[in-house]
XYZ file of C-alpha atoms in Angstrom:
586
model
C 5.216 23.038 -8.402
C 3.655 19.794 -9.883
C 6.419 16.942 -9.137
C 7.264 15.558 -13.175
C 10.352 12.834 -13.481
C 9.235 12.152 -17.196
C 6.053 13.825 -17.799
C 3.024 15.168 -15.338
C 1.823 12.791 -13.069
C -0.240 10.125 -14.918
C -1.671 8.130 -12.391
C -1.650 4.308 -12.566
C -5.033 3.376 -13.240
C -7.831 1.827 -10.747
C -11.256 2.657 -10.196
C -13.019 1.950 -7.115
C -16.389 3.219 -6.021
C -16.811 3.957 -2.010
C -20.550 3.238 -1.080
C -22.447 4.770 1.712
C -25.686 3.971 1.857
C -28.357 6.445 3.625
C -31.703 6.220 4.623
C -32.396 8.735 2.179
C -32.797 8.162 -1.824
C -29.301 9.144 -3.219
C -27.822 8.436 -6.757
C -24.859 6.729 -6.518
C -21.409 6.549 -9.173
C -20.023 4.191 -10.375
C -15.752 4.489 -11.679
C -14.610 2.555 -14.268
C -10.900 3.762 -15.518
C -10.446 3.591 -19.308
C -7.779 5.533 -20.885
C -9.207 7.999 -23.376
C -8.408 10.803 -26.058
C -7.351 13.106 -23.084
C -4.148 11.229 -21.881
C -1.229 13.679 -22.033
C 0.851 11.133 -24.061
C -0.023 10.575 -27.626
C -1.193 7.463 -29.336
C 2.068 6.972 -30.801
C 4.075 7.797 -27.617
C 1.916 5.152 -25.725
C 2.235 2.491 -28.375
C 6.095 3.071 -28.064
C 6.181 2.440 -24.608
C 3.585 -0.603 -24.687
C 3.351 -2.125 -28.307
C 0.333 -3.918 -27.240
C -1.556 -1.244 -25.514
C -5.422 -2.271 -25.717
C -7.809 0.994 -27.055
C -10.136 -0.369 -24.010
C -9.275 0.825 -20.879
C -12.417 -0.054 -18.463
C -11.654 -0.007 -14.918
C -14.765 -0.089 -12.439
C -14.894 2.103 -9.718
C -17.713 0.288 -8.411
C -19.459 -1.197 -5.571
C -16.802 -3.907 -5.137
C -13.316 -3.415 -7.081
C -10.753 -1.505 -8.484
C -7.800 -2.027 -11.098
C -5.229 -0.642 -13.093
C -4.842 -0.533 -16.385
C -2.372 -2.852 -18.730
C -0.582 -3.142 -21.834
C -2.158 -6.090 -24.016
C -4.377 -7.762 -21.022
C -4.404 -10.868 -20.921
C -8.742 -12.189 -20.688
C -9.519 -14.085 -17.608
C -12.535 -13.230 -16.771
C -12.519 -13.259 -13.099
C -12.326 -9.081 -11.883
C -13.756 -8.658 -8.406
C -17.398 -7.065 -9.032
C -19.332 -5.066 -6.792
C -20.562 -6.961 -3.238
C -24.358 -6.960 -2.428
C -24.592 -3.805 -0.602
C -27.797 -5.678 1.402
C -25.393 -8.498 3.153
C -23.178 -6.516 5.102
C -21.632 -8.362 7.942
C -21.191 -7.562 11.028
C -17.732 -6.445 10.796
C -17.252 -4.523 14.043
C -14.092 -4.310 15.776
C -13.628 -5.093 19.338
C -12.613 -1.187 19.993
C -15.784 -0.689 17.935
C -19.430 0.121 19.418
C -20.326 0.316 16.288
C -20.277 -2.586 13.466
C -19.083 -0.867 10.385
C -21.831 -1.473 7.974
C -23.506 1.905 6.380
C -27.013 1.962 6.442
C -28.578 0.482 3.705
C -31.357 1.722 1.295
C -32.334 -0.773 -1.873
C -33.943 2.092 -3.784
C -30.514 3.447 -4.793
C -29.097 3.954 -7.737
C -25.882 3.910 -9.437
C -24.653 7.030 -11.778
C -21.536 7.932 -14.096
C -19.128 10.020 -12.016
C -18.037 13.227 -13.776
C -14.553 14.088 -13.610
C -14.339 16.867 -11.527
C -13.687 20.305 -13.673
C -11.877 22.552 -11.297
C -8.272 23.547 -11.318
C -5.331 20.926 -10.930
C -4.769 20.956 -7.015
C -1.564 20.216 -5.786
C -0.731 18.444 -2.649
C 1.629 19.691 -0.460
C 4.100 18.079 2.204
C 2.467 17.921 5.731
C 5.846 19.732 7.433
C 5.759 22.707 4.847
C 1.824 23.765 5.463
C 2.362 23.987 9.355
C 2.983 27.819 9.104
C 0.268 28.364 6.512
C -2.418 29.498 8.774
C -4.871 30.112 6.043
C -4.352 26.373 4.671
C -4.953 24.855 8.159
C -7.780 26.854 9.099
C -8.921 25.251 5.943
C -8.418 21.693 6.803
C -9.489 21.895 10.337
C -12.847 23.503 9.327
C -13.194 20.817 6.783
C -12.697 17.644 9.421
C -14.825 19.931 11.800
C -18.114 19.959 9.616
C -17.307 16.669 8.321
C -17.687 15.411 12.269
C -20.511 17.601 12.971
C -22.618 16.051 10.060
C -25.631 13.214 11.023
C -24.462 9.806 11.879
C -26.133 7.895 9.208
C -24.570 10.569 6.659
C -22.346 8.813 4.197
C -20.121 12.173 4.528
C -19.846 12.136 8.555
C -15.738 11.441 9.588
C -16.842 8.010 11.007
C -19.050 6.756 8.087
C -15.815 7.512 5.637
C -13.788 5.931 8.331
C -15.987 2.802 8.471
C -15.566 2.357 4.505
C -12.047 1.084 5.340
C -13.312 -1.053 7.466
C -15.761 -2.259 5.763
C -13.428 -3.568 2.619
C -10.288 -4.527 5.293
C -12.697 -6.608 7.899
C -14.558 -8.499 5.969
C -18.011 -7.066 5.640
C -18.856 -8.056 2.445
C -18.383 -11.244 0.146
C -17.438 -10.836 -3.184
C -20.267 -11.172 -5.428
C -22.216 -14.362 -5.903
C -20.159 -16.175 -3.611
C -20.826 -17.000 0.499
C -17.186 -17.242 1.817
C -15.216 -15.115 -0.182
C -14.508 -12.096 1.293
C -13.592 -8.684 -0.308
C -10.164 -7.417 0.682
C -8.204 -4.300 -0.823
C -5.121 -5.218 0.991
C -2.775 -7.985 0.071
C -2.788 -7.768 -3.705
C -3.063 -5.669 -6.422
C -5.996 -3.668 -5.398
C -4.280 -1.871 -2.581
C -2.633 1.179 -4.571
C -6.212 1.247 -6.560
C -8.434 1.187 -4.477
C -6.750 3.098 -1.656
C -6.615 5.675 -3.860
C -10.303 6.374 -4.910
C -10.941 6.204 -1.200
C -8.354 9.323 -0.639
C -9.499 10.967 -4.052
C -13.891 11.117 -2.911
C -12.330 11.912 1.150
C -10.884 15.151 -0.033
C -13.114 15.844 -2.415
C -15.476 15.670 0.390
C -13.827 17.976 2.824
C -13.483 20.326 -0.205
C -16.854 20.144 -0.951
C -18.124 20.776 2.769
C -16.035 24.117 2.878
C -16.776 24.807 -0.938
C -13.038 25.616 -2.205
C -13.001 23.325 -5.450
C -8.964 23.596 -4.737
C -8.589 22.053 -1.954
C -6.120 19.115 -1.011
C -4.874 16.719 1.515
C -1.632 17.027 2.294
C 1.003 14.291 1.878
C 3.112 12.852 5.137
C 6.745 12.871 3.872
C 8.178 10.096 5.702
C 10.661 9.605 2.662
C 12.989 12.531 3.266
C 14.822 13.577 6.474
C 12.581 16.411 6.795
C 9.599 14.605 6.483
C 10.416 11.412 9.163
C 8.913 13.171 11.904
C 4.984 13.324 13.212
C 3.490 15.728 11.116
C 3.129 18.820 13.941
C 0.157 19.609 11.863
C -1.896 16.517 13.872
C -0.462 17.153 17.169
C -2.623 19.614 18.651
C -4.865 18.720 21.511
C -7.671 20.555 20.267
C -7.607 20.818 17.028
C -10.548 18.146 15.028
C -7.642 16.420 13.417
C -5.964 15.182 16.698
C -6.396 12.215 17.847
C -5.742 10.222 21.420
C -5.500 6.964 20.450
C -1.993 7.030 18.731
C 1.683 6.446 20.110
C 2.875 9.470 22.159
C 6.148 8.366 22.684
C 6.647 8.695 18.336
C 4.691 11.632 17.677
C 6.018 14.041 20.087
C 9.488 15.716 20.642
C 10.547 15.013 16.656
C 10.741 11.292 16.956
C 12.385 9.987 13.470
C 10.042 7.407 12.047
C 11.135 3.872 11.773
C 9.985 2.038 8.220
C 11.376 -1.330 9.876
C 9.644 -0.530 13.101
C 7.912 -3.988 15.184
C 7.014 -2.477 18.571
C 10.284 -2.570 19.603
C 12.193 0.614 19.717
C 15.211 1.116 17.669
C 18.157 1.749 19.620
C 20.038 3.255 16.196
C 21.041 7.263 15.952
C 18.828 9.099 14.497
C 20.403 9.857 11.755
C 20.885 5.800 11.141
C 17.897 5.693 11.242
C 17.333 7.967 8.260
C 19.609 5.843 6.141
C 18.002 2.971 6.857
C 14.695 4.402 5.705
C 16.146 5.747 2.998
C 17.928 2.853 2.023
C 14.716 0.637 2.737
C 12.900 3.194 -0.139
C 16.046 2.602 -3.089
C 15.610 -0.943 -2.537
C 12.053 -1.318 -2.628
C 12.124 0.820 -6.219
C 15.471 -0.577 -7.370
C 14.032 -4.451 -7.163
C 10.739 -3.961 -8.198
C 11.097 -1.543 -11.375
C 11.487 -4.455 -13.721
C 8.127 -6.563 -12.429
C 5.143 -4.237 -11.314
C 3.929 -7.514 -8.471
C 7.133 -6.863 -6.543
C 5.912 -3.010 -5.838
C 2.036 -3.427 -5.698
C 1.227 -6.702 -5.013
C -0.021 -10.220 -6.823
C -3.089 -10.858 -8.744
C -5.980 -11.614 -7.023
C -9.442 -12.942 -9.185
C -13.269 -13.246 -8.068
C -14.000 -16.317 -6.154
C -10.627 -17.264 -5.263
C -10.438 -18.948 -1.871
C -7.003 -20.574 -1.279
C -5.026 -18.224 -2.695
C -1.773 -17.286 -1.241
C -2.045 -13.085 -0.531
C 0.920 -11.360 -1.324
C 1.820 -7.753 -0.895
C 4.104 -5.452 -2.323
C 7.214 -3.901 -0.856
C 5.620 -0.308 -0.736
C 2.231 -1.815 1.208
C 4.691 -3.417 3.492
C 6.206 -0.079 4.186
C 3.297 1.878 4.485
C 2.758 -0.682 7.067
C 5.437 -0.235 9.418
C 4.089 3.234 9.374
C 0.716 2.419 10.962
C 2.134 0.116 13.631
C 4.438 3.679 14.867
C 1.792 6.008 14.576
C -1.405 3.559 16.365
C -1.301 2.637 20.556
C 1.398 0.447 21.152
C -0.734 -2.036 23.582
C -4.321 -3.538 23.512
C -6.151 -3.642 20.201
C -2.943 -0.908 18.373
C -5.876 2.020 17.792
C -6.323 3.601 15.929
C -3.612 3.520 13.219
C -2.336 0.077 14.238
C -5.917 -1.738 13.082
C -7.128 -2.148 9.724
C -10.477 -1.739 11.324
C -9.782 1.878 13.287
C -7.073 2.995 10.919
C -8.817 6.152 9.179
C -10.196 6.842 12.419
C -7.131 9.247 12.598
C -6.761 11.944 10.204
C -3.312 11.052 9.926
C -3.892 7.995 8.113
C -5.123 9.864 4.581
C -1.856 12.135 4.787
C 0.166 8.730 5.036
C -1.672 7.210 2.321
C -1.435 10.649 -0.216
C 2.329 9.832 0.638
C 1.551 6.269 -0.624
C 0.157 7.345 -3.660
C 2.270 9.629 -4.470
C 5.324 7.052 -4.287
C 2.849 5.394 -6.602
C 3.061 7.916 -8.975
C 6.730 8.231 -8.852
C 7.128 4.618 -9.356
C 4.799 4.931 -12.743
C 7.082 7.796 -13.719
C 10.243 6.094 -13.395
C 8.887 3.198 -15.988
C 7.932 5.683 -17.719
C 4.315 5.621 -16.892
C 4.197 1.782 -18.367
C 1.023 0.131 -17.980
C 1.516 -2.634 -14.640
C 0.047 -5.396 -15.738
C -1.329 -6.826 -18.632
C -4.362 -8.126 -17.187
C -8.269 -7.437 -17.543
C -8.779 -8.820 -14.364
C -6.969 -6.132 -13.027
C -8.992 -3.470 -15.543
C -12.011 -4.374 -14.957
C -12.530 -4.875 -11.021
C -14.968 -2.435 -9.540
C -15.946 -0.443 -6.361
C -18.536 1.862 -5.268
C -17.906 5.018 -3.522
C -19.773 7.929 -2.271
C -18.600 11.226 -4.496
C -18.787 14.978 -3.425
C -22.233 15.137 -4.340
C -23.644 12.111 -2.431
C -23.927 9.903 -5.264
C -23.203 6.098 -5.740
C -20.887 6.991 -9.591
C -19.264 5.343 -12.558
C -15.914 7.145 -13.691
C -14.304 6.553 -16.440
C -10.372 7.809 -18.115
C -8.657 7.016 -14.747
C -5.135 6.243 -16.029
C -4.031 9.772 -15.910
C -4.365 11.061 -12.900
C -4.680 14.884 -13.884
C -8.104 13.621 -14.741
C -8.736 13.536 -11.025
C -7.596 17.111 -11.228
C -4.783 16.770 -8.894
C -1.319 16.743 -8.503
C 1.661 16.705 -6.091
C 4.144 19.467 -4.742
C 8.389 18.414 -5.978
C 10.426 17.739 -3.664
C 13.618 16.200 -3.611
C 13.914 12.639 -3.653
C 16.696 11.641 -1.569
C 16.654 8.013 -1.747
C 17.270 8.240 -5.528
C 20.640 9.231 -4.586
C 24.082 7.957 -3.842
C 23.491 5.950 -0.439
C 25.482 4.158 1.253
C 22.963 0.805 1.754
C 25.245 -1.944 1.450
C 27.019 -2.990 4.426
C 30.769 -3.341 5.676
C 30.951 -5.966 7.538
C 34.804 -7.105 8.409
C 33.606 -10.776 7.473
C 34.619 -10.048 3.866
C 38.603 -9.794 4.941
C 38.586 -12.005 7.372
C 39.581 -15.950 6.422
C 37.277 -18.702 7.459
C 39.701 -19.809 10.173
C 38.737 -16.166 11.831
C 34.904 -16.562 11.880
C 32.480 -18.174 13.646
C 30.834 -20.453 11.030
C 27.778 -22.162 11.186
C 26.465 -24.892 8.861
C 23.554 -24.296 7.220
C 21.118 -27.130 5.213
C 18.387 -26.807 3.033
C 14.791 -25.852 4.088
C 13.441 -29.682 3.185
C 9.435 -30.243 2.716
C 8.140 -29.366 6.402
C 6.563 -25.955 7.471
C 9.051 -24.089 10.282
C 7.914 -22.084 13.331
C 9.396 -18.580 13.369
C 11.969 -18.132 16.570
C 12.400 -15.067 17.325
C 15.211 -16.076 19.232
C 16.910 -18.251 17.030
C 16.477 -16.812 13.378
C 15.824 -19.653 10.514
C 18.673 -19.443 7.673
C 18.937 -22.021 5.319
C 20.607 -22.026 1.920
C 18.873 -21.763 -1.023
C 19.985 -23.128 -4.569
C 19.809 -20.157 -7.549
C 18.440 -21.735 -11.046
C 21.079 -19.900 -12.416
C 24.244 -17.798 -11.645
C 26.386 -15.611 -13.818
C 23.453 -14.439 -15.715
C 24.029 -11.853 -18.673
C 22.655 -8.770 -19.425
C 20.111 -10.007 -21.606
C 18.945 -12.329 -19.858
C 18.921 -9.979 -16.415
C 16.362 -7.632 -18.545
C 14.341 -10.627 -19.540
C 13.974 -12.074 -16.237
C 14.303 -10.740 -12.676
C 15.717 -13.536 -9.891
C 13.179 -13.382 -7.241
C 13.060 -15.086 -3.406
C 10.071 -16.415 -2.414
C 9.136 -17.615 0.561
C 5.440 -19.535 0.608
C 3.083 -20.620 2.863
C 3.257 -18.023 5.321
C 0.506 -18.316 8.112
C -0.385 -15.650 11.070
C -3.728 -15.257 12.643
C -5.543 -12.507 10.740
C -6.083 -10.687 14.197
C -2.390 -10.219 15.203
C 0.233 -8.065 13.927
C 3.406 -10.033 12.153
C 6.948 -9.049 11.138
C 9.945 -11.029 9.934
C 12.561 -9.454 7.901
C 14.688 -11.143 5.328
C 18.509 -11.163 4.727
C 20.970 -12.702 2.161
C 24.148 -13.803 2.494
C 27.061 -15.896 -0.170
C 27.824 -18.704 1.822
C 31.213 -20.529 2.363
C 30.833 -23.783 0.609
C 27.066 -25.117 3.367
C 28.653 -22.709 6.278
C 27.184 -19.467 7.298
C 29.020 -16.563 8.556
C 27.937 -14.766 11.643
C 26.514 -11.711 9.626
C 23.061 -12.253 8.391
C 24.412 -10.385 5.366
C 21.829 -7.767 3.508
C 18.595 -6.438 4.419
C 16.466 -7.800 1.166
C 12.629 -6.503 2.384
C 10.328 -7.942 4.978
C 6.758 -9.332 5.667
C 4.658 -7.345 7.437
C 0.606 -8.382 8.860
C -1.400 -5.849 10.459
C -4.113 -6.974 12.759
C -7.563 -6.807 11.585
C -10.249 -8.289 14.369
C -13.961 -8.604 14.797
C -16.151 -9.230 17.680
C -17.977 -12.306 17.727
C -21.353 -12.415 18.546
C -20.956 -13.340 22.299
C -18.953 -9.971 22.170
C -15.705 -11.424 22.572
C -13.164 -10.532 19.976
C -13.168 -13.714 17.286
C -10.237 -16.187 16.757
C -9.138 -14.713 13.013
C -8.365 -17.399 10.414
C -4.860 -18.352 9.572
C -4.596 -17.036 6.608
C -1.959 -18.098 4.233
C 0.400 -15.657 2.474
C 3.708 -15.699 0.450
C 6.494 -12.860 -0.250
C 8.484 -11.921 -3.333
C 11.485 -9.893 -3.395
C 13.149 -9.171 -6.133
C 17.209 -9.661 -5.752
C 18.867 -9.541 -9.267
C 20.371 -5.653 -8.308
C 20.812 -6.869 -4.840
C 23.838 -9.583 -5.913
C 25.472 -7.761 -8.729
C 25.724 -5.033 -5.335
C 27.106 -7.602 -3.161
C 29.620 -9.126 -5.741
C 27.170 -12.571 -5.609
C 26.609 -13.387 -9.450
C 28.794 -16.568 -9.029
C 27.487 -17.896 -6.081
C 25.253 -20.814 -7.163
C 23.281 -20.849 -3.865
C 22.480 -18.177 -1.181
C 22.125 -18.199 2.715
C 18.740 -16.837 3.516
C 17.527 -15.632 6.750
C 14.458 -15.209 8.239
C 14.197 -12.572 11.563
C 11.325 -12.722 13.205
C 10.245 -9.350 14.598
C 6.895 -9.406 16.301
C 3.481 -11.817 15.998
C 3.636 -15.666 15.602
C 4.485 -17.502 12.097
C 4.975 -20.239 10.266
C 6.463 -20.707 6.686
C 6.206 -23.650 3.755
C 9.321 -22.746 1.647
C 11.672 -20.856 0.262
C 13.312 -20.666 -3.239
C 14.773 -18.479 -5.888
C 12.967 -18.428 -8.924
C 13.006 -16.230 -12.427
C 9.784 -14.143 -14.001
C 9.492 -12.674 -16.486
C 9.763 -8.800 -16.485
C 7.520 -6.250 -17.670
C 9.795 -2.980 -17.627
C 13.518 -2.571 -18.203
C 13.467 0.331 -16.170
C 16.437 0.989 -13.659
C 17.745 3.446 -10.721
């Protein structure tokens, strides 16, 4: 059964061409997403829910980029555009042999991508096809031939592995500049792009087994059923195993941990499922009303000292590969940007990813994300099911990619119980242990793991109304975030109502964290490189979170800052309001 919360899955819109170069002479696609006659909505349903919807709806899928679509974008001017596919760096991890770059061959050519024209598949949860024999014979033979193809083919299992690390590592500049890299992580590109990569992968596999029908299926870390290793991936000898991952999580039913740092929870299990669960409502809940807060911030061609900033759902999906890669050494393969679809696993977690996507797009219902050609008009190349570099077009709806997912229930829409009871809020400040807290003042602070940073933090305004809630979502910020781009970093963030500049002992609530996965390269002395500190900033969106906690009236908040794992440094931290783009709610 197709999942619908308001209509069929429409799929938010990003185009993004894979390329694989061979030695051989090969067409290749390009995808651009524009949002045509065939969208299931009508032209008067759309203009309801986005006065200001633009007719144009071009979103590259080309050699270099990949965006959405938006309602009245605003004209910039500045999309990424496709790399040159000649100056490929070496981008080779140090687990690597290999350097990631596909071979190259100048005489190709770029094509229009036809939409395929089969029926509408439907993905289906990883734990309910492990007793459909037929399916998995399927998939395995799939992954089998896929490995068993030549090297240098842009279908072989490590040439569509390498693609991720090609656009995560570094290996290309963005066009016409010398020292800007590509990236799909970070921003606004990650649900996008990541996407087209999953959509040409199993069209791929389908392709090499020729059943027009088939489908990857989706890891369902966000239901109790679901939190578990996929069984599906576990066996020894089957082509979708793989050694390098964590055996301690994906054997003997291990419950997933969304918040996990390479230290083990010590929680229950079945804590352990509220806190995912609770970690899921809260990432939806504060991000409905401002798409940057789920997917990510802008980020524009020739940018260099911008600060990257992911959404809550890419820092989620993280925590996922840091359980599922090694837990020492270089984290293979799911714990590396530059090894991560080395595993199999890793396009089940990210169908799971998209498909939260697509729930997300539903609940606004299916409102355009941002308002920004920037974001339209990106491209990336990829290689398609019939070995061509292709252009696509219509990519808003994602039935035109002929697929959909299996319903399931949807727990952490529910009644949870995610706030805390902590005894603090009975006990008089005479009881507690208070602690005075100050400002974060103008100089950059050193993460402690032992000794978490809280400082208070002044609101611009409290007892907001209604109105002016739906107008403008309260936001903490926290800028200037630096980590070495080759090591893994976690600090979580927590808000409190402080008593008068004292802090009780309780951190107070969970608000979302910051999450870094490692991505390294070898140098050319074959030592792994120092990475850059790169600079970074997260926004979480807290106007739910304090009508929850009773904190309207409070004109200033205790933040905290818990450093989990990795080394950082922040610039700031402050509450600000922006504007919305949805008045959607859970």
């Amino acid at each position: 059964m197709a999942l619908q919360l308001n209509s069929s899955f429409t799929g938010a819109s990003s185009a993004c061409l894979l390329h694989r170069e061979r030695s051989r002479r090969l067409n290749v696609p390009v995808v651009t997403c524009r949002q045509g006659n065939n969208d299931d909505r009508s032209d008067a349903a759309r203009q309801q829910k986005s006065p200001s919807l633009l007719d144009r709806r071009d979103m590259l899928l080309g050699l270099g980029g990949l965006y959405g679509l938006t309602a009245g974008p605003k004209v910039l001017a500045k999309p990424i555009m496709p790399p040159d596919l000649s100056k490929c760096h070496d981008a080779k991890a140090p687990a690597l042999d290999n350097h990631c770059c596909p071979p190259y061959n100048p005489s190709e050519t770029i094509s229009e991508y036809g939409f395929p024209a089969t029926p509408l598949r439907v993905r289906r949860p990883a734990h309910l096809v492990k007793d459909d024999q037929e399916y998995l014979d399927k998939y395995k033979e799939a992954v089998r031939r896929m490995k068993n193809l030549p090297a240098d083919h842009p279908w072989n299992y490590y040439q569509q592995a390498n693609v991720h690390c090609q656009y995560c590592n570094y290996a290309y500049y963005q066009q016409n500049t010398d020292d800007v890299p590509v990236q799909v992580h970070f921003s606004w590109i990650f649900l996008p792009w990541h996407r087209y990569y999953l959509h040409f992968y199993e069209r791929i596999l389908g392709k090499l087994i020729d059943d027009d029908t088939f489908t990857i299926p989706f890891w369902n870390w966000d239901t109790k059923d679901g939190m578990t290793f996929p069984a599906i991936f576990q066996e020894a000898s089957s082509p979708l195993y793989d050694t390098k991952r964590d055996q301690r999580h994906v054997k003997d039913g291990k419950i997933v941990d969304l918040k996990y740092a390479y230290t083990e929870n010590p929680a229950s299990d079945s804590e352990i499922i509220r806190e995912n669960l609770c970690f899921i409502q809260k990432t939806f809940k504060h991000s409905l009303s401002l798409a940057e807060l789920f997917m990510g911030d802008p980020v524009r061609a020739g940018e260099k000292e911008i600060q990257e900033a992911n959404g809550q759902l890419e820092v989620i999906h993280n925590a996922v590969h840091m359980w599922v890669g090694e837990p020492c050494g270089y984290k293979e393969n799911m714990g590396d940007f530059s090894t991560a679809a080395r595993d199999s696993v890793f396009f089940s977690h990210h169908s799971n990813v998209d498909r939260l996507w697509e729930i997300y797009r539903n609940l606004r219902g299916n409102r355009i994300e941002f308002e920004d050609n920037d974001w339209l008009d990106s491209t990336f190349l990829f290689y398609d099911e019939n070995e061509k570099l292709v252009k696509m077009g219509d990519c808003l709806n994602p039935t035109k990619l002929r697929y959909t997912f299996e319903q399931v229930p949807l727990p952490w829409l529910g009644k949870i119980n995610c706030q805390k009871t902590t005894e603090t809020k009975s006990k008089s400040t005479t009881e507690m242990s208070l602690t005075r807290v100050g400002e974060f003042g103008t100089t950059p602070k050193a993460l402690d793991a032992s000794n978490p940073l809280r400082v208070t933090v002044a609101r611009p305004k409290k007892n907001r109304k209604k109105k002016e809630k739906q107008e403008k979502v309260e936001v903490l910020q926290i800028n200037d975030i630096k980590v070495t781009t080759n090591e893994t970093a976690r600090f979580d963030v927590y808000v409190a109502v402080p008593y008068g500049d004292l802090a009780g002992p309780d951190y107070g609530e969970f608000v979302g964290s910051f999450v870094r996965l490692a991505h390294r390269k070898k140098g050319s002395d074959g030592t792994e490189e120092q990475g850059p500190k790169k600079k970074g900033k997260l926004k979480l969106g807290i106007t739910a979170l304090l009508e929850d906690i009773d904190a309207e009236d409070a004109d200033k908040l205790v933040v905290t800052l818990v450093l989990r794992t990795g080394s950082v440094t922040v610039g700031g931290v402050s509450i600000n309001l922006l504007q919305t783009d949805s008045t959607a709610a859970i």
